[in-house]
């Protein structure tokens, strides 16, 4: 297996303008339950992890119609996942997005109110799961 090359500056610049990345940035941490609503829940997981020589068209097409596409891509970029199709992107597309993502996320001002809201949501989910 060969190591993927680093994206070139023009690829990163194009990734910054990609509507999928813009959506992922706006939906980052918005809904921690996004996985339960993904269209991928009813599809064989192998569809989203084709062999390198196989096309990913079916997975990408399904993702494009999914309501949680932005949250899914945000998760993949947050964890740096470079395998499979996430948020209607292939690993190759995400390499350039990942560079843009990291600079956007790390340059964003600290938003204590947003983080506090996310913590409250997590606590409420845990309480609901424990009592349900």
Tab-separated table of C-alpha atoms in Angstrom:
chain	number	residue	atom	x	y	z
A	1	UNK	CA	0.000	0.000	0.000
A	2	UNK	CA	1.327	3.441	-0.865
A	3	UNK	CA	1.079	6.422	1.392
A	4	UNK	CA	-1.273	9.191	0.240
A	5	UNK	CA	0.444	12.387	-0.777
A	6	UNK	CA	-0.233	15.658	0.979
A	7	UNK	CA	-2.797	17.831	-0.809
A	8	UNK	CA	-1.430	20.694	-2.855
A	9	UNK	CA	-2.292	24.304	-1.889
A	10	UNK	CA	-4.731	24.715	-4.794
A	11	UNK	CA	-6.549	21.534	-3.692
A	12	UNK	CA	-6.895	22.867	-0.156
A	13	UNK	CA	-8.137	26.212	-1.502
A	14	UNK	CA	-10.771	24.396	-3.564
A	15	UNK	CA	-11.754	22.304	-0.536
A	16	UNK	CA	-12.372	25.470	1.504
A	17	UNK	CA	-15.031	26.482	-1.036
A	18	UNK	CA	-16.611	23.029	-1.286
A	19	UNK	CA	-20.276	23.255	-0.196
A	20	UNK	CA	-19.960	19.921	1.606
A	21	UNK	CA	-17.193	21.298	3.825
A	22	UNK	CA	-19.119	24.525	4.439
A	23	UNK	CA	-22.148	22.474	5.498
A	24	UNK	CA	-20.009	20.262	7.749
A	25	UNK	CA	-18.567	23.316	9.480
A	26	UNK	CA	-22.060	24.691	10.110
A	27	UNK	CA	-23.371	21.346	11.419
A	28	UNK	CA	-20.370	20.390	13.540
A	29	UNK	CA	-21.561	19.209	16.974
A	30	UNK	CA	-25.085	20.356	16.130
A	31	UNK	CA	-26.775	16.995	16.653
A	32	UNK	CA	-24.985	14.250	18.578
A	33	UNK	CA	-27.647	11.713	17.508
A	34	UNK	CA	-27.014	12.136	13.772
A	35	UNK	CA	-25.867	8.517	13.330
A	36	UNK	CA	-29.294	7.162	14.217
A	37	UNK	CA	-30.879	9.084	11.330
A	38	UNK	CA	-28.396	8.324	8.550
A	39	UNK	CA	-29.685	6.629	5.420
A	40	UNK	CA	-26.695	4.312	5.739
A	41	UNK	CA	-28.438	2.559	8.641
A	42	UNK	CA	-30.435	0.445	6.185
A	43	UNK	CA	-27.566	-0.347	3.779
A	44	UNK	CA	-24.791	-2.941	3.896
A	45	UNK	CA	-21.745	-1.212	5.475
A	46	UNK	CA	-19.520	-2.718	2.768
A	47	UNK	CA	-21.141	-0.240	0.358
A	48	UNK	CA	-19.319	2.572	2.145
A	49	UNK	CA	-15.948	0.831	2.232
A	50	UNK	CA	-15.240	-0.272	-1.338
A	51	UNK	CA	-11.871	-1.731	-2.271
A	52	UNK	CA	-9.442	0.857	-3.687
A	53	UNK	CA	-10.056	-0.433	-7.222
A	54	UNK	CA	-13.859	-0.294	-6.859
A	55	UNK	CA	-15.996	2.809	-7.422
A	56	UNK	CA	-17.683	4.516	-4.481
A	57	UNK	CA	-20.449	5.992	-6.641
A	58	UNK	CA	-23.337	4.133	-4.963
A	59	UNK	CA	-22.324	5.254	-1.480
A	60	UNK	CA	-21.669	8.852	-2.535
A	61	UNK	CA	-25.041	9.015	-4.321
A	62	UNK	CA	-26.872	7.758	-1.228
A	63	UNK	CA	-25.007	10.197	1.028
A	64	UNK	CA	-25.943	13.138	-1.185
A	65	UNK	CA	-29.611	12.551	-0.347
A	66	UNK	CA	-29.062	12.083	3.397
A	67	UNK	CA	-30.239	14.672	5.928
A	68	UNK	CA	-27.203	14.167	8.173
A	69	UNK	CA	-24.565	14.509	5.448
A	70	UNK	CA	-22.956	17.562	7.068
A	71	UNK	CA	-22.780	16.049	10.554
A	72	UNK	CA	-21.389	12.822	9.125
A	73	UNK	CA	-18.626	14.622	7.244
A	74	UNK	CA	-17.879	16.781	10.295
A	75	UNK	CA	-17.402	13.640	12.387
A	76	UNK	CA	-15.071	12.058	9.819
A	77	UNK	CA	-12.992	15.238	9.630
A	78	UNK	CA	-12.916	15.654	13.414
A	79	UNK	CA	-11.527	12.159	13.898
A	80	UNK	CA	-9.391	12.273	10.751
A	81	UNK	CA	-11.017	9.187	9.235
A	82	UNK	CA	-9.435	8.505	5.871
A	83	UNK	CA	-11.243	5.272	5.015
A	84	UNK	CA	-14.612	4.791	3.402
A	85	UNK	CA	-17.274	7.212	2.268
A	86	UNK	CA	-18.452	9.754	4.848
A	87	UNK	CA	-20.725	12.716	4.186
A	88	UNK	CA	-20.720	12.095	0.415
A	89	UNK	CA	-16.925	12.315	0.179
A	90	UNK	CA	-14.263	9.817	-0.767
A	91	UNK	CA	-10.996	9.458	1.140
A	92	UNK	CA	-9.178	11.315	-1.631
A	93	UNK	CA	-11.563	14.279	-1.399
A	94	UNK	CA	-11.287	14.377	2.387
A	95	UNK	CA	-7.492	14.651	2.387
A	96	UNK	CA	-7.662	18.241	1.113
A	97	UNK	CA	-10.739	18.960	3.222
A	98	UNK	CA	-8.925	17.744	6.326
A	99	UNK	CA	-6.199	20.372	5.938
A	100	UNK	CA	-8.834	23.095	5.447
A	101	UNK	CA	-10.943	21.695	8.309
A	102	UNK	CA	-8.130	21.738	10.822
A	103	UNK	CA	-7.228	25.333	10.063
A	104	UNK	CA	-10.891	26.418	10.249
A	105	UNK	CA	-11.692	24.535	13.449
A	106	UNK	CA	-8.501	25.523	15.259
A	107	UNK	CA	-8.829	29.178	14.261
A	108	UNK	CA	-12.466	29.434	15.377
A	109	UNK	CA	-12.968	31.485	18.541
A	110	UNK	CA	-13.672	29.525	21.694
A	111	UNK	CA	-17.415	29.386	22.140
A	112	UNK	CA	-18.047	28.466	25.779
A	113	UNK	CA	-21.800	28.881	25.420
A	114	UNK	CA	-21.940	26.414	22.526
A	115	UNK	CA	-19.771	23.889	24.375
A	116	UNK	CA	-21.896	24.217	27.511
A	117	UNK	CA	-25.002	23.547	25.425
A	118	UNK	CA	-23.413	20.421	23.962
A	119	UNK	CA	-22.538	19.174	27.447
A	120	UNK	CA	-26.128	19.696	28.571
A	121	UNK	CA	-27.361	17.712	25.554
A	122	UNK	CA	-25.015	14.837	26.371
A	123	UNK	CA	-26.161	14.754	30.000
A	124	UNK	CA	-29.819	14.770	28.926
A	125	UNK	CA	-29.158	11.902	26.506
A	126	UNK	CA	-27.443	9.884	29.228
A	127	UNK	CA	-30.276	10.506	31.680
A	128	UNK	CA	-32.817	9.539	29.024
A	129	UNK	CA	-30.898	6.375	28.144
A	130	UNK	CA	-30.560	5.390	31.801
A	131	UNK	CA	-34.243	5.893	32.578
A	132	UNK	CA	-35.596	4.523	29.279
